[in-house]
Tab-separated table of C-alpha atoms in Angstrom:
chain	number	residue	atom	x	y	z
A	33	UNK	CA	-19.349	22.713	-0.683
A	34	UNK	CA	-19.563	24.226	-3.981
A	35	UNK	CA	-23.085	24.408	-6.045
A	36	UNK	CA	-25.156	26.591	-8.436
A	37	UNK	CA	-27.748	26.146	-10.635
A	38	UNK	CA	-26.195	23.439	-12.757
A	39	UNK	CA	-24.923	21.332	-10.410
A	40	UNK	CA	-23.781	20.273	-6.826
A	41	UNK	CA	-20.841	18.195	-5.422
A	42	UNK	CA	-20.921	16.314	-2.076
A	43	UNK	CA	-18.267	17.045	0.490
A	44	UNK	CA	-15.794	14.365	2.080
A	45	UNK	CA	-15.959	16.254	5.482
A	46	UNK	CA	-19.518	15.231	5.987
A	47	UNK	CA	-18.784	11.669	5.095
A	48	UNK	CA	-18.266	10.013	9.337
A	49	UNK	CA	-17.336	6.273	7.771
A	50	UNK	CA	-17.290	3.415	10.315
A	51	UNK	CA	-15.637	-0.047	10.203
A	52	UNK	CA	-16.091	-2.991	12.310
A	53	UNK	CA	-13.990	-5.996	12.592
A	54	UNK	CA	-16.206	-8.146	10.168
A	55	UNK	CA	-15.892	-5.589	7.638
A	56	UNK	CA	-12.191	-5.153	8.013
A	57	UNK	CA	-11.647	-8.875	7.364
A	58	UNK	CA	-13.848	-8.725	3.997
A	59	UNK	CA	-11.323	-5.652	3.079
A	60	UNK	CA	-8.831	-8.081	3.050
A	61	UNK	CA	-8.124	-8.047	-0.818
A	62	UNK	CA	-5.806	-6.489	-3.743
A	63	UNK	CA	-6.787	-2.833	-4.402
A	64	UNK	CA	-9.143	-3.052	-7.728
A	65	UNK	CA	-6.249	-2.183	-9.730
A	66	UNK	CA	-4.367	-5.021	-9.113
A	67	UNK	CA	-7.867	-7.298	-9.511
A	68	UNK	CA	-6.159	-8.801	-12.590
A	69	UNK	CA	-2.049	-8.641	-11.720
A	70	UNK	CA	-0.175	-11.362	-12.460
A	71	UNK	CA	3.523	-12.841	-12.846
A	72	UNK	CA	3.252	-12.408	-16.540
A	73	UNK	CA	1.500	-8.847	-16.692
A	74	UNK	CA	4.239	-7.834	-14.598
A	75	UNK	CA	6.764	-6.211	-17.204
A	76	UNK	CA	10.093	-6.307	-15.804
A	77	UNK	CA	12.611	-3.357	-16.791
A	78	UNK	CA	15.828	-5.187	-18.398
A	79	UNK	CA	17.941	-2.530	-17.170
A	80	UNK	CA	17.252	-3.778	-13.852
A	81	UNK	CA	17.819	-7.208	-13.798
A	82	UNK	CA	16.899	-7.417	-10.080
A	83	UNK	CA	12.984	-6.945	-11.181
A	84	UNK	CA	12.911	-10.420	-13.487
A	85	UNK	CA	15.195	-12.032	-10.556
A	86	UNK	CA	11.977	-11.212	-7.797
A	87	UNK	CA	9.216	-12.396	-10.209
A	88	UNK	CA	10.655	-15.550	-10.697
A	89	UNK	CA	11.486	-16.147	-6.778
A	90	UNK	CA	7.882	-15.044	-5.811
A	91	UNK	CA	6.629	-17.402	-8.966
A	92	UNK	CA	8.365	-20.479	-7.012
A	93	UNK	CA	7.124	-18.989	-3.256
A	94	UNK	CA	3.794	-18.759	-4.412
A	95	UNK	CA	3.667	-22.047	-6.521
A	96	UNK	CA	6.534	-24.621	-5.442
A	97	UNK	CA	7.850	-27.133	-7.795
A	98	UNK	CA	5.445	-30.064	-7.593
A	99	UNK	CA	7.579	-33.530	-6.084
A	100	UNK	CA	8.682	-35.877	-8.782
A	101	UNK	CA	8.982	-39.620	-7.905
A	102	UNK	CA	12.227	-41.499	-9.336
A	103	UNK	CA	13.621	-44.767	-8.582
A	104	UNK	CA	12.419	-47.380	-6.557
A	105	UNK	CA	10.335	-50.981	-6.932
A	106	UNK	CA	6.712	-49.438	-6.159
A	107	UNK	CA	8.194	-46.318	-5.383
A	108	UNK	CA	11.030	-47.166	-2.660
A	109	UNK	CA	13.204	-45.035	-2.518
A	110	UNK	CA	11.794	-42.335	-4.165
A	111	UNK	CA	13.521	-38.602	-3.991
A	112	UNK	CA	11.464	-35.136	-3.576
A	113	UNK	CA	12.933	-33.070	-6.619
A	114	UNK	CA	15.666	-30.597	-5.516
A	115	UNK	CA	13.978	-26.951	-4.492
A	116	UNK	CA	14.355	-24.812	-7.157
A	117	UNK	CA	17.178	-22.321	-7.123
A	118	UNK	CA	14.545	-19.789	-6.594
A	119	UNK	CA	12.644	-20.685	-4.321
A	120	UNK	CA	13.039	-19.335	-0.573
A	121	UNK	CA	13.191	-21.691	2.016
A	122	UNK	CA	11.874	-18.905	4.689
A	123	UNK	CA	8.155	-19.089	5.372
A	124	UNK	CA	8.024	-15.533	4.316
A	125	UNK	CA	9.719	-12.928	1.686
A	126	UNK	CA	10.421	-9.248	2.179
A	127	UNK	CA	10.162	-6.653	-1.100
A	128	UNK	CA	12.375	-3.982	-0.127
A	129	UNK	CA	12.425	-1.175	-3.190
A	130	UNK	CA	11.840	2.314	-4.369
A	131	UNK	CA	8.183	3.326	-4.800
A	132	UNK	CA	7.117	2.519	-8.854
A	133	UNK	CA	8.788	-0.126	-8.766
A	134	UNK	CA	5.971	-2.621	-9.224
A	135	UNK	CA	6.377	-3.879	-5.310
A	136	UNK	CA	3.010	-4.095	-4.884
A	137	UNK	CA	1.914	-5.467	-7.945
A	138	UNK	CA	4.384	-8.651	-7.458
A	139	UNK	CA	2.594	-8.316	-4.328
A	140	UNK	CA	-1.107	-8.665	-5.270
A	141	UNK	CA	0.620	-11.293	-8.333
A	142	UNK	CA	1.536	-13.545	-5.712
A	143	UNK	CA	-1.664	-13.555	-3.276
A	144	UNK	CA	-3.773	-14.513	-7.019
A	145	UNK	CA	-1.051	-17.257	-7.759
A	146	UNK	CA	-1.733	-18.419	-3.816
A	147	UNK	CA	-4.788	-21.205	-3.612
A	148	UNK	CA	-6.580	-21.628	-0.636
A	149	UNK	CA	-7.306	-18.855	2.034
A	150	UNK	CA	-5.549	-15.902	1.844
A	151	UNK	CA	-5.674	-12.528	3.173
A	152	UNK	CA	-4.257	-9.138	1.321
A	153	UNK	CA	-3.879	-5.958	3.398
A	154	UNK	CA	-1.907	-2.705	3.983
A	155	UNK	CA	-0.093	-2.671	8.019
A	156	UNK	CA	-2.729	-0.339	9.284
A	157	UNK	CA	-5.835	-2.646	7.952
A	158	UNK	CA	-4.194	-4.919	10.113
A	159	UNK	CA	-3.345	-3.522	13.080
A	160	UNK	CA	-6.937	-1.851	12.791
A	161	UNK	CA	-7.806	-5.179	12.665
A	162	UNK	CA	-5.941	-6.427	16.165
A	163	UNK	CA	-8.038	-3.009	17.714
A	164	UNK	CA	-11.360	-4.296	16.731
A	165	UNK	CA	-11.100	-7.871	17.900
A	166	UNK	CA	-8.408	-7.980	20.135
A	167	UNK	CA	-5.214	-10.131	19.633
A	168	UNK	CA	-6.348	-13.406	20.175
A	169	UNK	CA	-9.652	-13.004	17.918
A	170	UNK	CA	-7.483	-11.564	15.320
A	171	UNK	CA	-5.053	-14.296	15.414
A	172	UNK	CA	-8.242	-16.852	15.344
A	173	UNK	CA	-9.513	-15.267	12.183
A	174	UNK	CA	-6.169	-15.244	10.400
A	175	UNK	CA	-5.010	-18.729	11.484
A	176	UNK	CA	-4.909	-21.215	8.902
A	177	UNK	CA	-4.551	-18.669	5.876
A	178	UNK	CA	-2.243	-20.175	3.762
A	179	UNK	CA	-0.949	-16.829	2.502
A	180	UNK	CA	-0.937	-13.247	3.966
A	181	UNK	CA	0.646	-10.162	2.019
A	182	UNK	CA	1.056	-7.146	3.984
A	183	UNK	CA	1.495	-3.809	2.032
A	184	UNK	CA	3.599	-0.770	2.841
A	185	UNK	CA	5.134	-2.750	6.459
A	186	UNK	CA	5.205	0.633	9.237
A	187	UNK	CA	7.274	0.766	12.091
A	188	UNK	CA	6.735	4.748	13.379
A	189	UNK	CA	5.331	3.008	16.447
A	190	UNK	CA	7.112	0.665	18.428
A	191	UNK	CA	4.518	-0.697	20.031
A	192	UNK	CA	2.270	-1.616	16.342
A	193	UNK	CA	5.794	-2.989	15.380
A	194	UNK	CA	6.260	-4.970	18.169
A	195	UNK	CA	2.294	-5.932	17.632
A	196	UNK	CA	3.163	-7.786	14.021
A	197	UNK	CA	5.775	-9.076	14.816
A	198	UNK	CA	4.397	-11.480	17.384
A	199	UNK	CA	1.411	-11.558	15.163
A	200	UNK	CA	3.960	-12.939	12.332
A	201	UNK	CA	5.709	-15.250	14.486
A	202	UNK	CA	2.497	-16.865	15.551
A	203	UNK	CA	1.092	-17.493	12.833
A	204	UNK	CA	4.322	-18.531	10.742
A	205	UNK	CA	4.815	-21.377	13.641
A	206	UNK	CA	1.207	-22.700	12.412
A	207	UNK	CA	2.220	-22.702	8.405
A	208	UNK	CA	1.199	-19.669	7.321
A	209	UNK	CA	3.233	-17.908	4.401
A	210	UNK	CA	4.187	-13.751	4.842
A	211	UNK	CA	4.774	-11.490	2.016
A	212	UNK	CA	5.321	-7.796	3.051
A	213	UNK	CA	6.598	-4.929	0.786
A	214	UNK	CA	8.525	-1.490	2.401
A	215	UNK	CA	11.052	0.872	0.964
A	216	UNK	CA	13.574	-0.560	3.613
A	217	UNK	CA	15.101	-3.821	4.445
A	218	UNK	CA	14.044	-5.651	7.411
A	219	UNK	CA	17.222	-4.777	9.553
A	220	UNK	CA	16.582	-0.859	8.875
A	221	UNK	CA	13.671	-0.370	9.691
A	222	UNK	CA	13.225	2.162	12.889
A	223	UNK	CA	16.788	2.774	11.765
A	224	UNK	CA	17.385	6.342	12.979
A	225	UNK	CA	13.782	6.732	14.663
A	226	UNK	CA	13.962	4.598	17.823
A	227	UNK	CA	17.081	3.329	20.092
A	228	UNK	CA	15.158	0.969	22.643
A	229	UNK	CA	17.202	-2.249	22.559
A	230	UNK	CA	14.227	-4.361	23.337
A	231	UNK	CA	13.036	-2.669	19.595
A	232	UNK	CA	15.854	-3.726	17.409
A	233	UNK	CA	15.506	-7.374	19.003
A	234	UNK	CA	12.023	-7.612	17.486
A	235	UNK	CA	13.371	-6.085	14.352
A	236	UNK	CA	15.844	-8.910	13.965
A	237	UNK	CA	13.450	-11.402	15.294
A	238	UNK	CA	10.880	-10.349	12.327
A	239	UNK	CA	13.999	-10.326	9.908
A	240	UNK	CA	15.184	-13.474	10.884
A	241	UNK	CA	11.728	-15.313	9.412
A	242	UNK	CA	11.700	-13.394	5.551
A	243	UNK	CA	14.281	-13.752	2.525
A	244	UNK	CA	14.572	-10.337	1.773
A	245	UNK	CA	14.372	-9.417	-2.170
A	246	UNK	CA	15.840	-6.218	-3.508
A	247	UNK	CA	13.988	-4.513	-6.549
A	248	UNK	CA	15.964	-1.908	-8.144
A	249	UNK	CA	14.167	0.775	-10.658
A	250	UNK	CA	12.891	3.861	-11.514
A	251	UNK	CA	9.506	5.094	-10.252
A	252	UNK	CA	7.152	4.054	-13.366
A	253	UNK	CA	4.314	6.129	-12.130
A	254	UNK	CA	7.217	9.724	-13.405
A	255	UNK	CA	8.143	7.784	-16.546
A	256	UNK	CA	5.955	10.429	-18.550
A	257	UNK	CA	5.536	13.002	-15.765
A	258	UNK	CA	7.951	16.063	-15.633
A	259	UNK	CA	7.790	18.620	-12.332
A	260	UNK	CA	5.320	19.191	-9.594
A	261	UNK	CA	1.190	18.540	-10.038
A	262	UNK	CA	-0.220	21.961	-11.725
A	263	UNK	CA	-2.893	23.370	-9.789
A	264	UNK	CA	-5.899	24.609	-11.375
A	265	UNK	CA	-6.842	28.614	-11.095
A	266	UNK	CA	-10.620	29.090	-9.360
A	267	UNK	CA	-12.180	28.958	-12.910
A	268	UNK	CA	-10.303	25.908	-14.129
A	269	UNK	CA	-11.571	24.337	-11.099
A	270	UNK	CA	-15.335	25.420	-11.748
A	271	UNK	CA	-15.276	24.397	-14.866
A	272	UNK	CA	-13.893	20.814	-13.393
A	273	UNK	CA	-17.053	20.610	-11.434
A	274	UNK	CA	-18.744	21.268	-14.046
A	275	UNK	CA	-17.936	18.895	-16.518
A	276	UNK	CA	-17.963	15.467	-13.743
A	277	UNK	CA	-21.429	16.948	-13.076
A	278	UNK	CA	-22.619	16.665	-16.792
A	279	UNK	CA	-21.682	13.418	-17.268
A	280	UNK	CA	-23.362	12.686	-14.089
A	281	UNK	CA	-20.140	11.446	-11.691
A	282	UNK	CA	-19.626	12.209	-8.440
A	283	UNK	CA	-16.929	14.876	-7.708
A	284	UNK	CA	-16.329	15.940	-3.856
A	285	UNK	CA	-15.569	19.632	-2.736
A	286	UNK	CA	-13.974	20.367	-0.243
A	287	UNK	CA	-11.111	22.885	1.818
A	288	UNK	CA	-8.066	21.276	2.106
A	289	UNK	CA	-7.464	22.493	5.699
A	290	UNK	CA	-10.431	21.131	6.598
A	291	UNK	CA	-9.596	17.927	4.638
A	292	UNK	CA	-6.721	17.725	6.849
A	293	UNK	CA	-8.752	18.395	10.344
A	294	UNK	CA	-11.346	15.831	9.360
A	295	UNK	CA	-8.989	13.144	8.846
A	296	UNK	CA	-7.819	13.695	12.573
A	297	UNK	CA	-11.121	12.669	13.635
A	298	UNK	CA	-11.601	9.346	11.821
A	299	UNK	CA	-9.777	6.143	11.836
A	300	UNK	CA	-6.799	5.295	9.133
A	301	UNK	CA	-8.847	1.950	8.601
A	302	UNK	CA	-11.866	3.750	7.641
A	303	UNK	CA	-10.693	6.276	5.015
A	304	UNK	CA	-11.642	4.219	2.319
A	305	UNK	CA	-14.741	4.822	3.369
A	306	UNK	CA	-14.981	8.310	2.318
A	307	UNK	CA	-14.194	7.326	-1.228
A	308	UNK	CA	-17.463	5.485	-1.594
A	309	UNK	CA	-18.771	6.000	-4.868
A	310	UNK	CA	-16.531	9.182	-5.522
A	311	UNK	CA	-14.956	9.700	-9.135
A	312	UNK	CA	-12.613	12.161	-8.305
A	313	UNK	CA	-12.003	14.221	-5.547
A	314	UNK	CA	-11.530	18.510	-5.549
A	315	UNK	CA	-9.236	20.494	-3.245
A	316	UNK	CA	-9.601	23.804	-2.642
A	317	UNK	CA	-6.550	26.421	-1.335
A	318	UNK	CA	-4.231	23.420	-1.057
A	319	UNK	CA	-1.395	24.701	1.075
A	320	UNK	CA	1.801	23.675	2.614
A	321	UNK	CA	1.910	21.221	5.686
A	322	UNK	CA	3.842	21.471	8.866
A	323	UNK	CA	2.318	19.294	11.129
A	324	UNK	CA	3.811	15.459	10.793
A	325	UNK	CA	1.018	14.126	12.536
A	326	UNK	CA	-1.455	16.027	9.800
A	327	UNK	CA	0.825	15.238	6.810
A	328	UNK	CA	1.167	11.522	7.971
A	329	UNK	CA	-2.827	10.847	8.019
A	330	UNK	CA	-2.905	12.843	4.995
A	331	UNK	CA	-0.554	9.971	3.619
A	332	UNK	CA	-2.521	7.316	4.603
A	333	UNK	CA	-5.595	9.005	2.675
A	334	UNK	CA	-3.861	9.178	-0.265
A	335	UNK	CA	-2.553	5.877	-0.004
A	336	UNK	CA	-6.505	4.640	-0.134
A	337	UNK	CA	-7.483	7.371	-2.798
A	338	UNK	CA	-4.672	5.581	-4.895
A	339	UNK	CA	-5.796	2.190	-4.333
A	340	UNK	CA	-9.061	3.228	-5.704
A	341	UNK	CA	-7.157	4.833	-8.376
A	342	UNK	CA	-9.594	8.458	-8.250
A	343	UNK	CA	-8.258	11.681	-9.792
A	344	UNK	CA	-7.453	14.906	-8.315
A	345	UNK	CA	-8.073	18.154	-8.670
A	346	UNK	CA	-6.939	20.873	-6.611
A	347	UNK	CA	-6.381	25.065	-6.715
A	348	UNK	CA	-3.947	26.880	-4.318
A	349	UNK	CA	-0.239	25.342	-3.260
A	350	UNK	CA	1.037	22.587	-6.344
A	351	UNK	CA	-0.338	19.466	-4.585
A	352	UNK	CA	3.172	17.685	-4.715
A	353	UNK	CA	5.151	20.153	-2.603
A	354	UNK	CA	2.960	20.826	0.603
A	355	UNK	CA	4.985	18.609	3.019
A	356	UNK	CA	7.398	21.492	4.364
A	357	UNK	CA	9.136	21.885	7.766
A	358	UNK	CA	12.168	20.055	6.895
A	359	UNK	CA	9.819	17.140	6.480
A	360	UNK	CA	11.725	15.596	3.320
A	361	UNK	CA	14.472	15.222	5.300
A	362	UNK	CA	13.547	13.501	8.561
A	363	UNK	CA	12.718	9.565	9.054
A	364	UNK	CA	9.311	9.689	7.040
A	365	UNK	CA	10.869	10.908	3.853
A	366	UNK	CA	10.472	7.450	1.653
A	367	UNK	CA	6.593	8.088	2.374
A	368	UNK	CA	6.637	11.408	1.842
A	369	UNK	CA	7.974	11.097	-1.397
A	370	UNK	CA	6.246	7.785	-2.199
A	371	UNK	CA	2.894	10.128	-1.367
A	372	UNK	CA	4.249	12.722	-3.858
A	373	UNK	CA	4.302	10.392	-6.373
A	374	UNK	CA	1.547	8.810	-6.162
A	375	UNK	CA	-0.560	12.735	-6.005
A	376	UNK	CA	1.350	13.281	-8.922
A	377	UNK	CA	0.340	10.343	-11.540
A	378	UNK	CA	-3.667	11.250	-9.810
A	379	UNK	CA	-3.421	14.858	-10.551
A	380	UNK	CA	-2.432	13.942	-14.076
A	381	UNK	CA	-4.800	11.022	-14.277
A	382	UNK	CA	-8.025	11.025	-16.672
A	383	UNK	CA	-11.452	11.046	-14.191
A	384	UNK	CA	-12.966	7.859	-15.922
């Protein structure tokens, strides 16, 4: 923690956040960035035709053509309109895209469009979810949503893959509509990572219930970003402090290694609660990662720090290029670079 005189910044390494199951459930909502997305603030690139092509499907998913009544004396024989050309006929639909690509944003577009009960979430908020009540009370909370959107679908674990996909298939039997978002199709996912037979069937199983919807694009988050993040030199980052202090925000402080170790000790579910009232967030002596368990959590953080859409500021290693060990080239590298991404739009982000 640094402080002096003029001011004082709070530390994210003392912050021990908790969530319970009740909690969790209330979590279940667009990021505050998205609080407003919509089909039509969703601005399609023309020079990729396949972004207009998924608004317009998820547009039908989300609100079917209503049935129009022809024909008939008092209404025999009356026809249901034919579907529209767009809409799926799957109880669920599966973004598969590049990061920037405005996945999640068709995403959070589609759960507003949705009436009735609904639940919005990232994989982890809902496997955390499963852990705190248990399968069955999970299932008994979610059944009956007419809609559930699932952000950023993970399969590094067999066993959490295996866990949504009976979760899915449950729930789908009772009427409930999926929409999930990854940068890989359905039948690709664990590609590489995993062999187990019994794996792949619940891969197809899970692919079998979604229409999957390619987005093509460029990541819109380096449209007017060049290069890596620019780290700030010990004074720059004073001075930093200083200025969120005098207009009287709240700026953390802390090591990045021990950033990194104090993520280890609490939950994935709960990092958003060490962003609790924080307008940006300092990093001193940022340095390259080697670990794949630390750089992994350290994803997930920044996944939530995103969300909340909070600036960084950082000294030591350019923030964008600390996942090393041949890291960019194993089975994680679509998150890795994803994360790299997203640090770099927050690094260059105004603190509000």
């Amino acid at each position: 923690m640094v402080s002096d005189s003029q001011h004082s910044t709070s530390s994210l390494v003392d912050r021990r956040p908790t969530i319970s199951g009740t909690e969790l459930v209330a979590t279940l909502v667009p990021p505050p960035q998205f609080d407003r997305a919509s089909f039509d603030s969703y601005r399609p690139d023309p020079d990729y035709p396949s972004q207009e092509e998924a608004r317009e499907m998820l547009r039908a998913f989300a609100v079917p053509a209503p049935t129009v009544s022809r024909g008939g004396f008092f209404g025999l024989g009356r026809k249901k309109a034919e579907p529209s050309t767009h809409a799926p006929t799957k109880p669920g639909i599966y973004l598969d895209g590049g990061f920037g690509v405005g996945k999640t944003h068709l995403l959070a577009a589609t759960w507003h469009a949705t009436s009735g009960r609904k639940y919005f979430g990232t994989f982890i908020e809902y496997t955390a979810l499963v852990g705190a009540l248990g399968y069955n009370g999970a299932v008994g909370v979610l059944s009956g949503a007419r809609l559930i959107c699932i952000d950023e679908f993970e399969l590094d674990d067999p066993g959490d893959t295996m866990l949504m996909t009976r979760l899915i298939g449950d729930l789908t039997s009772t009427g409930t509509k999926f929409v999930a978002t990854s940068n890989t199709p359905p039948n690709a996912l664990g590609e590489g990572r995993f062999a187990a037979a019994d794996f792949m069937r619940e891969i197809q199983a899970m692919s079998d219930r979604f229409t999957t919807i390619r987005i093509d694009g460029v990541d819109y988050r380096q449209r007017d970003l060049e290069g890596d993040a620019v780290p700030l030199s010990d004074e720059e980052y004073r001075f930093a402090l200083a200025d969120v202090a005098a207009a009287h925000e709240r700026m953390t402080d802390d090591d990045f290694s021990a950033l990194i170790e104090h993520l280890s000790t609490v939950h994935p579910s709960s990092y958003s609660g060490l962003l609790t009232g924080v307008q940006c967030i300092g990093l001193r002596d940022v340095r390259v990662l080697t670990d794949q368990s630390s750089a992994l959590r350290f994803v997930a953080f920044i996944d939530r720090v995103y969300d909340a859409q909070i600036p960084i500021r950082a000294t030591g290693a350019p923030i964008t290029t600390i996942f090393g060990g041949g890291m960019l080239e194993g089975g994680y590298r679509k998150k890795y670079l994803r994360c790299m991404s997203r640090l770099n739009a927050l690094s260059a982000s105004e603190i509000a």
